[in-house]
PDB file of C-alpha atoms in Angstrom:
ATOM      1  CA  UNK A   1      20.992  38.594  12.836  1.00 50.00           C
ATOM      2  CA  UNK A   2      19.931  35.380  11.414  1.00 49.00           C
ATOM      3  CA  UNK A   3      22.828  33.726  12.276  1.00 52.00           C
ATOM      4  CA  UNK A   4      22.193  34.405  15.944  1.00 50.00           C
ATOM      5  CA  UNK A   5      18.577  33.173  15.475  1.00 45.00           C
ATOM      6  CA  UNK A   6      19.864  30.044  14.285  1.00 47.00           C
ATOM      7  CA  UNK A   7      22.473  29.529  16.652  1.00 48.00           C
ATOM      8  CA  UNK A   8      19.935  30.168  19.479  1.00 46.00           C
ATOM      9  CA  UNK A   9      17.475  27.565  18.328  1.00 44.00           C
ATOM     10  CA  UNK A  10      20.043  25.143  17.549  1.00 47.00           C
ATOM     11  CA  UNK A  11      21.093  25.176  21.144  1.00 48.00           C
ATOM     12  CA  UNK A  12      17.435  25.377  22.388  1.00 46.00           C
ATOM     13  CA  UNK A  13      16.271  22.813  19.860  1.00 45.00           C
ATOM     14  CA  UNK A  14      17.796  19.214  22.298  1.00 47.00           C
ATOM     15  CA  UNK A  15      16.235  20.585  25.261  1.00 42.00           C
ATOM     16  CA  UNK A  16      13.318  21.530  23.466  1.00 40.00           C
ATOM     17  CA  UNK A  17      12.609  18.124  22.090  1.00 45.00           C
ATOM     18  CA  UNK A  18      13.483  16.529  25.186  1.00 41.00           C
ATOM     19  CA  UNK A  19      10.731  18.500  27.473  1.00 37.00           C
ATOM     20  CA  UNK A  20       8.504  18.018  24.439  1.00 40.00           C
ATOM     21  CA  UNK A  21       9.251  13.925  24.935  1.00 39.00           C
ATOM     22  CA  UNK A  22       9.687  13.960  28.632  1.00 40.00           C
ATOM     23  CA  UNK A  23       5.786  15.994  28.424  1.00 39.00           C
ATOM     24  CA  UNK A  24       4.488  13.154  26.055  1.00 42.00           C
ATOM     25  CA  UNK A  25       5.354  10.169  27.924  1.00 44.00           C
ATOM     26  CA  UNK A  26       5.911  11.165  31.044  1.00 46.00           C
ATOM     27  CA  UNK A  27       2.335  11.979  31.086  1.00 50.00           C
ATOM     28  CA  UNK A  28       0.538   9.315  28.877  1.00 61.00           C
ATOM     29  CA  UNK A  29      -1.878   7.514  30.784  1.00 82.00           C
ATOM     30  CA  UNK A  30      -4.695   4.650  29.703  1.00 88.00           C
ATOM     31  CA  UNK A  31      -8.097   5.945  29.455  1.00 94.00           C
ATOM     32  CA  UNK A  32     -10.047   4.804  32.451  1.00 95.00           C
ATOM     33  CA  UNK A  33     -13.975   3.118  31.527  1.00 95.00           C
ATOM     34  CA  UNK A  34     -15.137   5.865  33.398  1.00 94.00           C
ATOM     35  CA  UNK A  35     -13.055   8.193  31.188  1.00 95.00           C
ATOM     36  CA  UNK A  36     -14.598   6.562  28.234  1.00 94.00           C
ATOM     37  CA  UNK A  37     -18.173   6.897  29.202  1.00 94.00           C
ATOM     38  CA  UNK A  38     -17.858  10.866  29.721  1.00 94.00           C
ATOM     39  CA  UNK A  39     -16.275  11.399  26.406  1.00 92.00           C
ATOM     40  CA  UNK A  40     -19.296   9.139  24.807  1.00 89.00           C
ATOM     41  CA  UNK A  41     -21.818  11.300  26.989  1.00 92.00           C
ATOM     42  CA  UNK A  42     -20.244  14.678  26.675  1.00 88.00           C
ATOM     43  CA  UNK A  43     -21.803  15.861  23.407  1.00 82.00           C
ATOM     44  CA  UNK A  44     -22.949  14.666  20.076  1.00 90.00           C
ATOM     45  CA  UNK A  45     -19.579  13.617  18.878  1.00 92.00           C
ATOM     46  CA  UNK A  46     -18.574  11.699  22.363  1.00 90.00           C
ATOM     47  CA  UNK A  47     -19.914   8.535  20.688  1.00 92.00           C
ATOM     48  CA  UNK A  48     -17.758   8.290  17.529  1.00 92.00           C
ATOM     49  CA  UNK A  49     -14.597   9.413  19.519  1.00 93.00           C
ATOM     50  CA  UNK A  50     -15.262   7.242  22.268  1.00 93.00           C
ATOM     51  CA  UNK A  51     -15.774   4.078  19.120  1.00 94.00           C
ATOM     52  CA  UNK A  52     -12.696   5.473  17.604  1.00 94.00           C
ATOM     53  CA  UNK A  53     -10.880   5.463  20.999  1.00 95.00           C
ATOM     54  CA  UNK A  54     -11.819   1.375  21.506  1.00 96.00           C
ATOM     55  CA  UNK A  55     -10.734   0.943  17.838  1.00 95.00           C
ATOM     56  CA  UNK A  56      -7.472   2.289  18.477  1.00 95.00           C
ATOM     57  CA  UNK A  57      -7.048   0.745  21.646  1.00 96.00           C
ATOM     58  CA  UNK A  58      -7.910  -3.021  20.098  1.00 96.00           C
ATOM     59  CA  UNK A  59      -5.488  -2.369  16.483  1.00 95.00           C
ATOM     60  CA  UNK A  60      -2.312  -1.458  19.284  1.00 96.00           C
ATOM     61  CA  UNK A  61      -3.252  -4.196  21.184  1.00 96.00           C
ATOM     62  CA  UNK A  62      -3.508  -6.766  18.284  1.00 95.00           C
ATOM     63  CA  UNK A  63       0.204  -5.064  16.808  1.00 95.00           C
ATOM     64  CA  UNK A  64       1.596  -5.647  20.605  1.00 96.00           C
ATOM     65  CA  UNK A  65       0.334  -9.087  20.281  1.00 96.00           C
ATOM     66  CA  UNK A  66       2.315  -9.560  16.602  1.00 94.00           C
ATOM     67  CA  UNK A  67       5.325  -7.939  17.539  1.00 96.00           C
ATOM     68  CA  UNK A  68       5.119 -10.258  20.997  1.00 95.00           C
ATOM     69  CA  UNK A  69       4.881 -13.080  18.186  1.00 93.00           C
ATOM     70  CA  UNK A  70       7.518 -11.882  15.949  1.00 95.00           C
ATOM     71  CA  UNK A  71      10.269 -11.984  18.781  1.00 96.00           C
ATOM     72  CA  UNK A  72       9.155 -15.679  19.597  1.00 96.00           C
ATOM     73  CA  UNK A  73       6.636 -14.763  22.990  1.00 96.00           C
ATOM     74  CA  UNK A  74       3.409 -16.687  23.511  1.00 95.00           C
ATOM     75  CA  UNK A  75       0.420 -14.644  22.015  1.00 95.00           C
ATOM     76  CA  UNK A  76      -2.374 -13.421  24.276  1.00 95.00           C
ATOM     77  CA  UNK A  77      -4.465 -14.248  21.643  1.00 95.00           C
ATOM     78  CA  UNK A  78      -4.770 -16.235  18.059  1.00 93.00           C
ATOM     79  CA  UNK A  79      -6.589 -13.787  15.618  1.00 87.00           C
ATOM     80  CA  UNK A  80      -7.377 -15.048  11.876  1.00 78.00           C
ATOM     81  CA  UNK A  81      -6.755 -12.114  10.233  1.00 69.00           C
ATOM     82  CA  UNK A  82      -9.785 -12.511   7.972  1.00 67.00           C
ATOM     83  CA  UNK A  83     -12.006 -12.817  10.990  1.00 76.00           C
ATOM     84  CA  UNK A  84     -11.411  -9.316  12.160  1.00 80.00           C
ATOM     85  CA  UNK A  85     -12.207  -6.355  10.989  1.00 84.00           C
ATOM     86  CA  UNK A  86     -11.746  -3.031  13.252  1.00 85.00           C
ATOM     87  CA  UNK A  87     -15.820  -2.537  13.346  1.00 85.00           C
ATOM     88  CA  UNK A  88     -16.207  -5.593  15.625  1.00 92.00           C
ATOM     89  CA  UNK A  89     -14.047  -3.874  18.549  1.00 95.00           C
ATOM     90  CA  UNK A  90     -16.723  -1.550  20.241  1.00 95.00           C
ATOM     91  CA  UNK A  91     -19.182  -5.146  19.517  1.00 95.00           C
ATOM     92  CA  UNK A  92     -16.229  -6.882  21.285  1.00 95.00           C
ATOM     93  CA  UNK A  93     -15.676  -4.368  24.037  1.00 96.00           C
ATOM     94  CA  UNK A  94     -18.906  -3.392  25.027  1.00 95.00           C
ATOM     95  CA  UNK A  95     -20.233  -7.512  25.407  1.00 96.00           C
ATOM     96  CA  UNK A  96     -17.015  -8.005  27.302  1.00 96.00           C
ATOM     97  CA  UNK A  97     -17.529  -4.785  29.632  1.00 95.00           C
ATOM     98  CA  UNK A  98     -21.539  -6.237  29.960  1.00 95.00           C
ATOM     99  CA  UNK A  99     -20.363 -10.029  30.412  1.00 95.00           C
ATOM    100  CA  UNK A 100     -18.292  -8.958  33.181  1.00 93.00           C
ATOM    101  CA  UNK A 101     -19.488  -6.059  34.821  1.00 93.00           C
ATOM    102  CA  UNK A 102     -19.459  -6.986  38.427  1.00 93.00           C
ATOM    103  CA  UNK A 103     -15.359  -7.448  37.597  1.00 93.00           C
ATOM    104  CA  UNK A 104     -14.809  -4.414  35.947  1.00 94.00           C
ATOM    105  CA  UNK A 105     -14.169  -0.852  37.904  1.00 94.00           C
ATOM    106  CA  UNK A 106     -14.669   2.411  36.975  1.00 93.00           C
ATOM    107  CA  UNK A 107     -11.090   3.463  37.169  1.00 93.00           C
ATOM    108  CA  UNK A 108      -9.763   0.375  34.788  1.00 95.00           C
ATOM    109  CA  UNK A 109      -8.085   1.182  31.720  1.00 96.00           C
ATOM    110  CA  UNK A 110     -10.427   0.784  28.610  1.00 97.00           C
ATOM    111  CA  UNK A 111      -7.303  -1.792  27.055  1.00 96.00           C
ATOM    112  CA  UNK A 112      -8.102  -4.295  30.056  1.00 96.00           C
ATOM    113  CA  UNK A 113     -10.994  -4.947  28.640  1.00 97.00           C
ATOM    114  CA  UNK A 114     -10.420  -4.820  25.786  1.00 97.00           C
ATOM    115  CA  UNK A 115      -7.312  -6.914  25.919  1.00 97.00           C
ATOM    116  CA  UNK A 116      -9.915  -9.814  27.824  1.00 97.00           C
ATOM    117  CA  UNK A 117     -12.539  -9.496  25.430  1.00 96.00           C
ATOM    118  CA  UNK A 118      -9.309 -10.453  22.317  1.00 95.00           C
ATOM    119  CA  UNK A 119      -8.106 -13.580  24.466  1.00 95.00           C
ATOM    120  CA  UNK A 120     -11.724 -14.490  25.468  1.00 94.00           C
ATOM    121  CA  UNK A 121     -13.090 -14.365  21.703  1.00 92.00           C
ATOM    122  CA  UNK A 122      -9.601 -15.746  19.703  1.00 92.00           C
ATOM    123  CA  UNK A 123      -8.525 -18.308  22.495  1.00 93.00           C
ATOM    124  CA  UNK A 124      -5.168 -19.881  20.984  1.00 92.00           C
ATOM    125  CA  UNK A 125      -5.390 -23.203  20.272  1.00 84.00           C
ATOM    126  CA  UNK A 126      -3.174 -25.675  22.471  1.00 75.00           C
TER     127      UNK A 126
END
């Protein structure tokens, strides 16, 4: 009886993974600003997931931005790495969503901003 078990999942296990995969990235999408703002509203822990969320966002950006470096691409942006410290990204992100509000929609992905507020705050030196 086991051995049937096991023969079973080990046949189901490839298509298993690949509907789990196809699931995962066929439906990631960037969290709009609008997005962002519900979470932070919705209940008494909306503010620290929506602050975790921009953290996040900013630390993949700034890897993308190494990695970009590492394979010899321009970076977006020139961080010292003892100028930044993962608390400054909602002070980052929210005085880059405020500088430029009148640019910024709704339905933008939170990383566009943030992303903007990186290059506009560690400019890369010529």
């Amino acid at each position: 009886m086991t051995a049937r078990i096991e023969k079973r999942c080990s046949k189901a296990a490839p298509m298993l993974g690949a509907l789990l995969l196809w699931c995962v990235c066929g439906s990631a999408q960037a969290m709009s600003l609008r997005e962002l703002a519900t979470i932070h509203m919705r209940n008494s822990m909306g503010p620290a997931l929506a602050e975790f969320y921009v953290i996040g966002v900013a630390e993949g950006l700034i890897e993308a931005n190494e990695a970009g470096k590492r394979t010899g691409q321009a970076p977006l942006f020139c961080l010292a790495q003892d100028r930044w410290t993962p608390t400054q990204a909602n002070t980052l992100f929210n005085a880059e969503a405020s500088r430029n509000a009148d640019v910024y929609e709704a339905d933008m992905p939170v990383g566009l901003v943030m992303q903007q507020a990186l290059i506009n705050t560690y400019p890369c030196e010529p």
